[in-house]
């Protein structure tokens, strides 16, 4: 099992190197000229060329990549073009804000995903199963930018239960309660479709397990349906549940991109959006890289967890 | 092997959660609703600010903050009401003299003014800033400003300190707009930074430690969230001492979120609500302030694109577009049709001027005459826009429909603003007939970037390759005139030629909108891309 885990870690490092090159190359080949963006309207072509040289944009791609990588390992992500401050300063806080949002949405995805899966898979073809399946279908098809605005209108404007935006604005009265109030709607919005996917996949696993002989044996021994679902089959459902939940980390990031914009949540997604709009390529690189790292590491953790949970793979 | 028993799982979970929450909380703090604070005005703007160094500043949105922190020799009076163009008023210069040959400007500087860090304002400070902007050998030269501020210092010959409070600037040739350019902002702005601050924080440090002389001092900033400015109680101009303590600018790109924040009282004011929400916001008791802005949406026509080489085709396209209908039904009163290349608020704008009639039948005939009775296929390259642009895609669709009615079948391709400007800088690509951005200023210097043959890509934004050498001469002579009347006369000539050549199709002038809560008073909307917030107060 240790070998399996070491293999996975090694593969993860390779993936990260690949990701860093793709991020670097993608921005390098996207249309638009960084030098001109920096110098703005009215800069002469000579000035633009001079700056291109100064920034090293005229050197071979691999050499540029190598320098960029070395700087990266020192924690130097370059300087933001639009803001004039180091990228690492800009995105450090954003990563935590995003992780908070991600953590909350992941918690919702996992807990409610499992709950709904157990309630519908465990009671296959019951009315509850049908209702939950319908609800999940609905959740899976709601785009986050639409759901977010609708939730804001209902719970923010009409009912005034939750604030509209403003987390991250500077004042001294931040309490856990206030953060939580700001967090709930974006977390629900981000989690919605992932939650539905997790619930649907795990539901099938439950249905499969429910037909197994050991479940019949448990029934014959007189165990309650609730106990069968929550104890007996749960252990065998968990590995596939963990795998699908781990995969959701990536989807959660893409939903978070939308909900961060809708709720003006000061995370990496909002910063990425601002970076793209202002053509601030060091910021875009930094954001994409941060997202990729969290995604890859998240999947690694899910893999390790599912190895640990599955007796057949423990070795 | 990892063992998960209940006990150590909880331990791990708890220590992880508490550590995580502590860090997450440290990076996030919260505003209480702005409503509660009478002395704070929170404004939701379209995007977060860019660099805070005025000499290399970029976006119009950023200037909304910069104009409150920094000042230059002269300023536009943004509190003047009912004017087409904000008048130029003294700022850090009390008065000035212009020599008879219109080339030497002698500024008498205001005495007793100091920067926010206590550094005195005087001729040495002015020289420091001029050096920083224009002198490549200066220790604190800001290289980015040479290109960004070429529209201001392009004609600069020399400058010198005459005495402590007199500063002289010499130009290579007269420039009828020089004071206007000195007062402007948006793409770089010639405003004064405290020399002591530049020495202390370094060139790059100004972005995080802006120090000027304006009515607001820099408070704090969290990138992507908000910028807080604090009242400068010792501000020299009593009329513009802020009526409140803290000005908070929050960039909120999603328009619905801005509107909801206003309705719940988290924001006191917002700029640019959606045209579709105006009636609703008004019905909810919000105050709406509307007014035209010195902006125009002109369509660049591609002179290198087959059919468009024929002026009849270009004219037919112009005649096919229903500008009145567009402003009325699509923009729903948040725009007025624009006629002629001179923009509202800029020099020479004439409300009576008309260029092309809306006449789809005539357009069809003209197109047939030019040899395209069945029209042709082409493409509209469009941008989602930046700051104050709202739903520009709908403009492209309106155009697509109007052109379709005379047989011109156009595809739409949409780009983000940064990419789009690069495309403009490279020149309209093959297969594309039209491009459009919002532009226009209170001066005419932007025409220098789009009309002359010398501004063809990659040296400017004559991106449709409009070829009329007369433009170069006329623009140069307009710049060199010594009276406004003379300048306007030449600008009118330029406008008429652009119309005759159908080099551009002007689309509309936007009506900018601010929405504010009923208790917010005193706001004056200037016909500019930014406004002076010092006069605002809460009842």
Tab-separated table of N, CA, C and O in Angstrom, chain A residues 31-33 36 38-43 45 47 79 81-85 90 94 96-97 99-100 149 152 156-158 160 163-171 173-174 178-179 182 261-262 264-266 270-271 273-274 276-279 305, chain B residues 1-2 4 20-21 23-25 27-32 48-51 143 147-148 150 204 207-208 220-226 250-254 256-257 260-261 263-264 266 280 416 418-419 421-422 425-426 439 449 458-459 461:
chain	number	residue	atom	x	y	z
A	31	UNK	N	-3.550	35.041	-27.914
A	31	UNK	CA	-3.351	36.278	-28.674
A	31	UNK	C	-3.106	37.448	-27.733
A	31	UNK	O	-3.530	37.438	-26.589
A	32	UNK	N	-2.444	38.445	-28.218
A	32	UNK	CA	-2.233	39.633	-27.412
A	32	UNK	C	-0.797	39.763	-26.997
A	32	UNK	O	-0.088	38.783	-26.851
A	33	UNK	N	-0.380	40.997	-26.783
A	33	UNK	CA	1.014	41.286	-26.511
A	33	UNK	C	1.131	41.914	-25.123
A	33	UNK	O	0.543	42.950	-24.845
A	36	UNK	N	2.654	45.435	-24.970
A	36	UNK	CA	1.748	46.517	-25.343
A	36	UNK	C	0.722	46.765	-24.240
A	36	UNK	O	0.331	47.894	-23.982
A	38	UNK	N	1.248	46.500	-21.111
A	38	UNK	CA	1.893	47.271	-20.053
A	38	UNK	C	2.014	48.731	-20.464
A	38	UNK	O	1.716	49.635	-19.682
A	39	UNK	N	2.429	48.964	-21.697
A	39	UNK	CA	2.723	50.333	-22.114
A	39	UNK	C	1.483	51.116	-22.484
A	39	UNK	O	1.470	52.334	-22.406
A	40	UNK	N	0.438	50.410	-22.887
A	40	UNK	CA	-0.822	51.092	-23.126
A	40	UNK	C	-0.879	51.809	-24.453
A	40	UNK	O	0.044	51.752	-25.267
A	41	UNK	N	-2.010	52.508	-24.642
A	41	UNK	CA	-2.244	53.246	-25.866
A	41	UNK	C	-1.124	54.249	-26.069
A	41	UNK	O	-0.579	54.798	-25.142
A	42	UNK	N	-0.810	54.488	-27.311
A	42	UNK	CA	0.102	55.595	-27.581
A	42	UNK	C	1.568	55.230	-27.444
A	42	UNK	O	2.426	56.065	-27.663
A	43	UNK	N	1.887	53.996	-27.066
A	43	UNK	CA	3.286	53.618	-27.004
A	43	UNK	C	3.768	53.322	-28.426
A	43	UNK	O	3.043	52.725	-29.209
A	45	UNK	N	5.988	51.543	-31.420
A	45	UNK	CA	6.369	50.162	-31.661
A	45	UNK	C	7.778	49.885	-31.119
A	45	UNK	O	8.047	48.817	-30.570
A	47	UNK	N	9.218	51.257	-28.536
A	47	UNK	CA	9.100	51.116	-27.085
A	47	UNK	C	8.611	49.702	-26.746
A	47	UNK	O	9.102	49.052	-25.846
A	79	UNK	N	5.345	39.971	-11.108
A	79	UNK	CA	4.647	41.152	-10.640
A	79	UNK	C	3.383	41.337	-11.476
A	79	UNK	O	3.430	41.208	-12.699
A	81	UNK	N	0.718	42.905	-13.700
A	81	UNK	CA	0.817	44.013	-14.641
A	81	UNK	C	-0.187	45.098	-14.281
A	81	UNK	O	0.146	46.277	-14.223
A	82	UNK	N	-1.409	44.716	-13.999
A	82	UNK	CA	-2.427	45.741	-13.791
A	82	UNK	C	-2.312	46.374	-12.412
A	82	UNK	O	-2.729	47.501	-12.215
A	83	UNK	N	-1.757	45.660	-11.429
A	83	UNK	CA	-1.750	46.203	-10.075
A	83	UNK	C	-0.378	46.696	-9.647
A	83	UNK	O	-0.257	47.463	-8.688
A	84	UNK	N	0.669	46.226	-10.320
A	84	UNK	CA	2.011	46.675	-9.982
A	84	UNK	C	2.536	46.122	-8.665
A	84	UNK	O	3.461	46.666	-8.098
A	85	UNK	N	1.939	45.064	-8.147
A	85	UNK	CA	2.422	44.458	-6.899
A	85	UNK	C	2.703	42.982	-7.164
A	85	UNK	O	2.195	42.413	-8.130
A	90	UNK	N	-0.887	39.180	-4.079
A	90	UNK	CA	-2.281	39.316	-4.512
A	90	UNK	C	-3.052	38.036	-4.240
A	90	UNK	O	-4.174	38.072	-3.722
A	94	UNK	N	-6.362	35.212	-1.409
A	94	UNK	CA	-7.448	34.693	-2.232
A	94	UNK	C	-7.519	33.179	-2.130
A	94	UNK	O	-8.593	32.598	-2.190
A	96	UNK	N	-6.842	31.348	0.448
A	96	UNK	CA	-7.538	30.981	1.684
A	96	UNK	C	-9.027	31.222	1.584
A	96	UNK	O	-9.838	30.406	2.024
A	97	UNK	N	-9.391	32.358	0.981
A	97	UNK	CA	-10.823	32.635	0.831
A	97	UNK	C	-11.481	31.557	-0.020
A	97	UNK	O	-12.588	31.095	0.268
A	99	UNK	N	-10.354	28.470	-0.441
A	99	UNK	CA	-10.352	27.201	0.269
A	99	UNK	C	-11.500	27.153	1.271
A	99	UNK	O	-12.121	26.106	1.479
A	100	UNK	N	-11.788	28.299	1.884
A	100	UNK	CA	-12.917	28.339	2.814
A	100	UNK	C	-14.223	28.031	2.082
A	100	UNK	O	-15.027	27.202	2.520
A	149	UNK	N	-27.863	33.986	-8.335
A	149	UNK	CA	-28.641	35.224	-8.364
A	149	UNK	C	-30.037	34.993	-7.798
A	149	UNK	O	-30.562	35.812	-7.046
A	152	UNK	N	-29.803	34.854	-4.131
A	152	UNK	CA	-29.591	36.210	-3.605
A	152	UNK	C	-30.894	36.989	-3.553
A	152	UNK	O	-31.177	37.692	-2.585
A	156	UNK	N	-31.462	37.028	0.080
A	156	UNK	CA	-30.739	38.255	0.384
A	156	UNK	C	-31.643	39.466	0.336
A	156	UNK	O	-31.672	40.281	1.256
A	157	UNK	N	-32.415	39.571	-0.741
A	157	UNK	CA	-33.221	40.768	-0.928
A	157	UNK	C	-34.607	40.647	-0.296
A	157	UNK	O	-35.010	41.491	0.496
A	158	UNK	N	-35.343	39.559	-0.644
A	158	UNK	CA	-36.731	39.455	-0.173
A	158	UNK	C	-36.790	39.118	1.316
A	158	UNK	O	-37.475	39.782	2.082
A	160	UNK	N	-34.133	38.860	3.406
A	160	UNK	CA	-33.080	39.544	4.173
A	160	UNK	C	-32.434	38.652	5.232
A	160	UNK	O	-32.091	39.113	6.322
A	163	UNK	N	-26.543	38.243	3.812
A	163	UNK	CA	-26.016	39.430	3.132
A	163	UNK	C	-25.778	39.153	1.651
A	163	UNK	O	-25.722	37.997	1.233
A	164	UNK	N	-25.650	40.209	0.859
A	164	UNK	CA	-25.444	40.049	-0.582
A	164	UNK	C	-23.978	39.737	-0.882
A	164	UNK	O	-23.653	38.786	-1.563
A	165	UNK	N	-23.093	40.569	-0.384
A	165	UNK	CA	-21.668	40.350	-0.628
A	165	UNK	C	-20.925	41.090	0.460
A	165	UNK	O	-21.528	41.538	1.413
A	166	UNK	N	-19.634	41.207	0.354
A	166	UNK	CA	-18.935	42.072	1.295
A	166	UNK	C	-18.016	41.358	2.241
A	166	UNK	O	-17.381	41.981	3.080
A	167	UNK	N	-17.891	40.039	2.101
A	167	UNK	CA	-16.880	39.370	2.874
A	167	UNK	C	-15.535	39.882	2.358
A	167	UNK	O	-15.378	40.166	1.193
A	168	UNK	N	-14.601	40.060	3.248
A	168	UNK	CA	-13.310	40.545	2.804
A	168	UNK	C	-13.195	42.042	2.885
A	168	UNK	O	-12.120	42.584	2.864
A	169	UNK	N	-14.320	42.738	2.981
A	169	UNK	CA	-14.255	44.167	3.183
A	169	UNK	C	-13.718	44.400	4.590
A	169	UNK	O	-14.017	43.652	5.513
A	170	UNK	N	-12.924	45.438	4.714
A	170	UNK	CA	-12.169	45.559	5.947
A	170	UNK	C	-12.906	46.297	7.058
A	170	UNK	O	-13.192	47.469	6.973
A	171	UNK	N	-13.188	45.586	8.138
A	171	UNK	CA	-13.734	46.185	9.341
A	171	UNK	C	-13.345	45.234	10.450
A	171	UNK	O	-12.829	44.146	10.194
A	173	UNK	N	-15.240	43.841	12.901
A	173	UNK	CA	-16.251	43.077	13.616
A	173	UNK	C	-16.497	41.700	12.994
A	173	UNK	O	-17.607	41.205	12.947
A	174	UNK	N	-15.446	41.062	12.499
A	174	UNK	CA	-15.614	39.759	11.878
A	174	UNK	C	-15.789	38.689	12.947
A	174	UNK	O	-14.887	38.435	13.735
A	178	UNK	N	-20.730	35.915	11.396
A	178	UNK	CA	-20.852	36.776	10.221
A	178	UNK	C	-20.255	36.109	8.990
A	178	UNK	O	-20.840	36.133	7.908
A	179	UNK	N	-19.095	35.488	9.177
A	179	UNK	CA	-18.479	34.793	8.045
A	179	UNK	C	-19.398	33.678	7.558
A	179	UNK	O	-19.627	33.513	6.359
A	182	UNK	N	-22.159	34.933	5.456
A	182	UNK	CA	-21.724	35.278	4.112
A	182	UNK	C	-21.447	34.033	3.273
A	182	UNK	O	-21.500	34.071	2.061
A	261	UNK	N	-17.903	35.198	-8.559
A	261	UNK	CA	-18.239	36.433	-9.272
A	261	UNK	C	-19.616	36.929	-8.835
A	261	UNK	O	-19.795	38.093	-8.511
A	262	UNK	N	-20.581	36.030	-8.788
A	262	UNK	CA	-21.937	36.440	-8.416
A	262	UNK	C	-21.968	37.020	-6.995
A	262	UNK	O	-22.599	38.043	-6.746
A	264	UNK	N	-19.368	38.115	-5.355
A	264	UNK	CA	-18.194	38.946	-5.143
A	264	UNK	C	-17.335	38.388	-4.007
A	264	UNK	O	-16.854	39.125	-3.158
A	265	UNK	N	-17.207	37.088	-3.990
A	265	UNK	CA	-16.402	36.418	-2.984
A	265	UNK	C	-14.934	36.580	-3.369
A	265	UNK	O	-14.549	36.192	-4.466
A	266	UNK	N	-14.106	37.177	-2.493
A	266	UNK	CA	-12.749	37.557	-2.920
A	266	UNK	C	-11.798	36.380	-3.016
A	266	UNK	O	-10.774	36.344	-2.337
A	270	UNK	N	-12.504	34.824	-8.591
A	270	UNK	CA	-12.793	36.226	-8.899
A	270	UNK	C	-11.521	36.912	-9.386
A	270	UNK	O	-11.537	37.680	-10.341
A	271	UNK	N	-10.400	36.600	-8.723
A	271	UNK	CA	-9.138	37.207	-9.120
A	271	UNK	C	-8.724	36.753	-10.515
A	271	UNK	O	-8.219	37.541	-11.302
A	273	UNK	N	-10.775	35.917	-12.878
A	273	UNK	CA	-11.654	36.644	-13.791
A	273	UNK	C	-11.122	38.063	-14.019
A	273	UNK	O	-10.999	38.518	-15.153
A	274	UNK	N	-10.768	38.750	-12.924
A	274	UNK	CA	-10.234	40.106	-13.055
A	274	UNK	C	-8.934	40.093	-13.860
A	274	UNK	O	-8.698	40.965	-14.689
A	276	UNK	N	-8.057	37.959	-16.161
A	276	UNK	CA	-8.326	37.720	-17.576
A	276	UNK	C	-8.833	38.992	-18.233
A	276	UNK	O	-8.366	39.403	-19.282
A	277	UNK	N	-9.781	39.661	-17.549
A	277	UNK	CA	-10.368	40.866	-18.121
A	277	UNK	C	-9.294	41.937	-18.324
A	277	UNK	O	-9.299	42.659	-19.316
A	278	UNK	N	-8.359	42.045	-17.380
A	278	UNK	CA	-7.338	43.086	-17.510
A	278	UNK	C	-6.085	42.584	-18.210
A	278	UNK	O	-5.097	43.282	-18.264
A	279	UNK	N	-6.135	41.347	-18.713
A	279	UNK	CA	-5.024	40.795	-19.453
A	279	UNK	C	-3.746	40.819	-18.620
A	279	UNK	O	-2.665	41.156	-19.076
A	305	UNK	N	-7.101	8.156	0.352
A	305	UNK	CA	-8.179	7.805	1.265
A	305	UNK	C	-8.928	6.584	0.764
A	305	UNK	O	-9.265	5.677	1.531
B	1	UNK	N	0.537	2.227	7.438
B	1	UNK	CA	-0.863	2.303	7.019
B	1	UNK	C	-1.657	3.249	7.906
B	1	UNK	O	-1.354	3.400	9.069
B	2	UNK	N	-2.586	3.927	7.303
B	2	UNK	CA	-3.309	4.943	8.074
B	2	UNK	C	-4.513	4.313	8.742
B	2	UNK	O	-5.291	3.615	8.087
B	4	UNK	N	-7.988	4.955	10.748
B	4	UNK	CA	-8.968	5.966	11.132
B	4	UNK	C	-9.852	5.412	12.221
B	4	UNK	O	-10.801	4.688	11.959
B	20	UNK	N	-7.395	25.887	10.084
B	20	UNK	CA	-7.892	26.371	8.805
B	20	UNK	C	-8.774	27.604	8.973
B	20	UNK	O	-8.611	28.621	8.318
B	21	UNK	N	-9.692	27.499	9.916
B	21	UNK	CA	-10.611	28.618	10.138
B	21	UNK	C	-9.866	29.863	10.577
B	21	UNK	O	-10.182	30.972	10.161
B	23	UNK	N	-6.838	30.779	9.876
B	23	UNK	CA	-6.161	31.427	8.750
B	23	UNK	C	-7.186	32.036	7.803
B	23	UNK	O	-7.046	33.160	7.341
B	24	UNK	N	-8.242	31.286	7.541
B	24	UNK	CA	-9.256	31.785	6.632
B	24	UNK	C	-9.894	33.059	7.182
B	24	UNK	O	-10.127	34.022	6.456
B	25	UNK	N	-10.119	33.079	8.484
B	25	UNK	CA	-10.735	34.263	9.092
B	25	UNK	C	-9.790	35.447	9.044
B	25	UNK	O	-10.208	36.580	8.861
B	27	UNK	N	-7.817	36.129	6.792
B	27	UNK	CA	-7.799	36.735	5.471
B	27	UNK	C	-9.148	37.354	5.105
B	27	UNK	O	-9.271	38.064	4.135
B	28	UNK	N	-10.149	37.088	5.881
B	28	UNK	CA	-11.479	37.602	5.580
B	28	UNK	C	-12.004	38.387	6.756
B	28	UNK	O	-12.071	37.876	7.857
B	29	UNK	N	-12.361	39.588	6.524
B	29	UNK	CA	-13.077	40.297	7.574
B	29	UNK	C	-14.278	40.919	6.911
B	29	UNK	O	-14.384	40.931	5.699
B	30	UNK	N	-15.129	41.480	7.680
B	30	UNK	CA	-16.471	41.756	7.161
B	30	UNK	C	-16.824	43.228	7.323
B	30	UNK	O	-16.437	43.858	8.286
B	31	UNK	N	-17.583	43.761	6.389
B	31	UNK	CA	-18.161	45.080	6.617
B	31	UNK	C	-19.534	44.932	7.214
B	31	UNK	O	-20.295	44.073	6.815
B	32	UNK	N	-19.846	45.780	8.128
B	32	UNK	CA	-21.239	45.874	8.514
B	32	UNK	C	-21.896	46.728	7.436
B	32	UNK	O	-21.229	47.487	6.753
B	48	UNK	N	-12.621	46.311	-10.011
B	48	UNK	CA	-11.613	46.719	-9.047
B	48	UNK	C	-10.616	47.663	-9.728
B	48	UNK	O	-10.488	47.674	-10.941
B	49	UNK	N	-9.934	48.460	-8.898
B	49	UNK	CA	-8.993	49.419	-9.441
B	49	UNK	C	-7.735	48.713	-9.932
B	49	UNK	O	-7.382	47.641	-9.468
B	50	UNK	N	-7.052	49.352	-10.877
B	50	UNK	CA	-5.746	48.851	-11.322
B	50	UNK	C	-4.664	49.596	-10.532
B	50	UNK	O	-4.898	50.017	-9.407
B	51	UNK	N	-3.501	49.761	-11.125
B	51	UNK	CA	-2.359	50.393	-10.442
B	51	UNK	C	-2.717	51.763	-9.881
B	51	UNK	O	-3.398	52.551	-10.518
B	143	UNK	N	9.442	54.159	-16.368
B	143	UNK	CA	9.518	53.950	-17.823
B	143	UNK	C	8.159	53.775	-18.490
B	143	UNK	O	7.966	54.193	-19.627
B	147	UNK	N	5.185	56.024	-22.752
B	147	UNK	CA	4.166	55.680	-23.731
B	147	UNK	C	2.777	56.085	-23.280
B	147	UNK	O	2.002	56.680	-24.028
B	148	UNK	N	2.482	55.792	-22.013
B	148	UNK	CA	1.127	56.048	-21.519
B	148	UNK	C	0.780	57.535	-21.542
B	148	UNK	O	-0.359	57.914	-21.744
B	150	UNK	N	2.187	59.834	-23.555
B	150	UNK	CA	2.656	60.532	-24.752
B	150	UNK	C	1.626	61.554	-25.236
B	150	UNK	O	1.977	62.562	-25.825
B	204	UNK	N	7.972	51.202	-7.495
B	204	UNK	CA	6.866	50.241	-7.478
B	204	UNK	C	5.998	50.402	-6.235
B	204	UNK	O	4.813	50.078	-6.242
B	207	UNK	N	2.352	52.074	-5.918
B	207	UNK	CA	1.091	51.361	-6.173
B	207	UNK	C	0.387	50.943	-4.894
B	207	UNK	O	-0.840	50.816	-4.859
B	208	UNK	N	1.163	50.714	-3.851
B	208	UNK	CA	0.539	50.321	-2.584
B	208	UNK	C	0.572	51.449	-1.551
B	208	UNK	O	-0.072	51.349	-0.518
B	220	UNK	N	-6.696	52.111	3.034
B	220	UNK	CA	-6.165	50.773	2.852
B	220	UNK	C	-6.815	50.147	1.637
B	220	UNK	O	-7.822	50.634	1.132
B	221	UNK	N	-6.212	49.068	1.190
B	221	UNK	CA	-6.753	48.424	0.006
B	221	UNK	C	-6.618	46.929	0.149
B	221	UNK	O	-5.588	46.435	0.606
B	222	UNK	N	-7.661	46.226	-0.209
B	222	UNK	CA	-7.511	44.798	-0.397
B	222	UNK	C	-7.855	44.499	-1.845
B	222	UNK	O	-8.997	44.693	-2.282
B	223	UNK	N	-6.847	44.067	-2.569
B	223	UNK	CA	-7.005	43.844	-4.001
B	223	UNK	C	-8.175	42.906	-4.284
B	223	UNK	O	-8.352	41.912	-3.596
B	224	UNK	N	-8.969	43.267	-5.258
B	224	UNK	CA	-10.105	42.432	-5.632
B	224	UNK	C	-11.301	42.635	-4.726
B	224	UNK	O	-12.368	42.081	-4.965
B	225	UNK	N	-11.147	43.417	-3.672
B	225	UNK	CA	-12.236	43.619	-2.729
B	225	UNK	C	-12.628	45.087	-2.672
B	225	UNK	O	-13.703	45.472	-3.123
B	226	UNK	N	-11.779	45.906	-2.114
B	226	UNK	CA	-12.138	47.304	-1.976
B	226	UNK	C	-10.923	48.178	-1.701
B	226	UNK	O	-9.861	47.708	-1.307
B	250	UNK	N	-15.814	49.745	-3.984
B	250	UNK	CA	-15.806	48.290	-4.109
B	250	UNK	C	-16.066	47.892	-5.541
B	250	UNK	O	-17.096	48.213	-6.105
B	251	UNK	N	-15.097	47.190	-6.133
B	251	UNK	CA	-15.287	46.708	-7.498
B	251	UNK	C	-16.153	45.465	-7.487
B	251	UNK	O	-15.793	44.461	-6.898
B	252	UNK	N	-17.334	45.569	-8.122
B	252	UNK	CA	-18.248	44.422	-8.180
B	252	UNK	C	-18.644	44.231	-9.639
B	252	UNK	O	-19.541	44.891	-10.138
B	253	UNK	N	-17.958	43.329	-10.339
B	253	UNK	CA	-18.198	43.211	-11.776
B	253	UNK	C	-19.606	42.747	-12.130
B	253	UNK	O	-20.133	43.132	-13.167
B	254	UNK	N	-20.209	41.937	-11.306
B	254	UNK	CA	-21.538	41.405	-11.646
B	254	UNK	C	-22.601	42.453	-11.334
B	254	UNK	O	-22.815	42.821	-10.181
B	256	UNK	N	-25.875	42.511	-11.328
B	256	UNK	CA	-26.991	42.147	-10.452
B	256	UNK	C	-26.578	42.231	-8.983
B	256	UNK	O	-27.345	42.658	-8.124
B	257	UNK	N	-25.355	41.804	-8.703
B	257	UNK	CA	-24.853	41.844	-7.333
B	257	UNK	C	-24.718	43.291	-6.854
B	257	UNK	O	-25.037	43.601	-5.701
B	260	UNK	N	-28.328	44.453	-6.127
B	260	UNK	CA	-28.872	43.871	-4.894
B	260	UNK	C	-28.189	44.490	-3.675
B	260	UNK	O	-28.839	44.751	-2.654
B	261	UNK	N	-26.893	44.732	-3.769
B	261	UNK	CA	-26.166	45.358	-2.672
B	261	UNK	C	-26.698	46.747	-2.375
B	261	UNK	O	-26.776	47.172	-1.218
B	263	UNK	N	-29.844	47.737	-3.015
B	263	UNK	CA	-31.201	47.599	-2.472
B	263	UNK	C	-31.187	47.197	-0.999
B	263	UNK	O	-32.056	47.609	-0.227
B	264	UNK	N	-30.204	46.386	-0.595
B	264	UNK	CA	-30.171	45.967	0.806
B	264	UNK	C	-29.413	46.956	1.683
B	264	UNK	O	-29.360	46.783	2.892
B	266	UNK	N	-26.128	47.567	1.587
B	266	UNK	CA	-24.697	47.323	1.744
B	266	UNK	C	-23.881	48.367	0.999
B	266	UNK	O	-22.757	48.666	1.362
B	280	UNK	N	-37.172	49.299	-12.085
B	280	UNK	CA	-37.342	48.578	-10.831
B	280	UNK	C	-36.643	49.311	-9.690
B	280	UNK	O	-37.225	49.526	-8.630
B	416	UNK	N	-12.708	39.166	-25.015
B	416	UNK	CA	-12.528	39.950	-23.806
B	416	UNK	C	-11.799	41.239	-24.165
B	416	UNK	O	-11.168	41.351	-25.202
B	418	UNK	N	-9.140	42.930	-23.103
B	418	UNK	CA	-7.697	42.983	-23.291
B	418	UNK	C	-7.287	42.464	-24.659
B	418	UNK	O	-6.559	43.114	-25.414
B	419	UNK	N	-7.796	41.281	-25.002
B	419	UNK	CA	-7.512	40.692	-26.305
B	419	UNK	C	-7.980	41.621	-27.417
B	419	UNK	O	-7.305	41.809	-28.416
B	421	UNK	N	-8.350	44.884	-27.519
B	421	UNK	CA	-7.497	46.047	-27.773
B	421	UNK	C	-6.241	45.633	-28.512
B	421	UNK	O	-5.724	46.379	-29.355
B	422	UNK	N	-5.743	44.452	-28.206
B	422	UNK	CA	-4.586	43.957	-28.951
B	422	UNK	C	-4.943	43.760	-30.413
B	422	UNK	O	-4.154	44.042	-31.309
B	425	UNK	N	-4.997	47.004	-32.036
B	425	UNK	CA	-3.639	47.503	-32.234
B	425	UNK	C	-2.968	46.818	-33.407
B	425	UNK	O	-2.093	47.383	-34.044
B	426	UNK	N	-3.398	45.590	-33.701
B	426	UNK	CA	-2.790	44.851	-34.821
B	426	UNK	C	-3.482	45.150	-36.142
B	426	UNK	O	-2.978	44.806	-37.193
B	439	UNK	N	-15.056	55.046	-26.840
B	439	UNK	CA	-13.919	55.945	-26.703
B	439	UNK	C	-14.464	57.362	-26.660
B	439	UNK	O	-15.678	57.572	-26.581
B	449	UNK	N	-5.112	59.188	-32.501
B	449	UNK	CA	-4.776	57.769	-32.441
B	449	UNK	C	-5.601	56.916	-33.403
B	449	UNK	O	-5.311	55.750	-33.603
B	458	UNK	N	1.118	49.001	-36.746
B	458	UNK	CA	1.019	48.845	-35.279
B	458	UNK	C	1.256	50.147	-34.507
B	458	UNK	O	1.554	50.100	-33.332
B	459	UNK	N	1.147	51.304	-35.167
B	459	UNK	CA	1.496	52.553	-34.487
B	459	UNK	C	0.313	53.323	-33.936
B	459	UNK	O	0.425	54.505	-33.621
B	461	UNK	N	-4.348	53.246	-33.549
B	461	UNK	CA	-5.609	52.516	-33.621
B	461	UNK	C	-6.442	52.903	-34.835
B	461	UNK	O	-7.653	52.865	-34.796
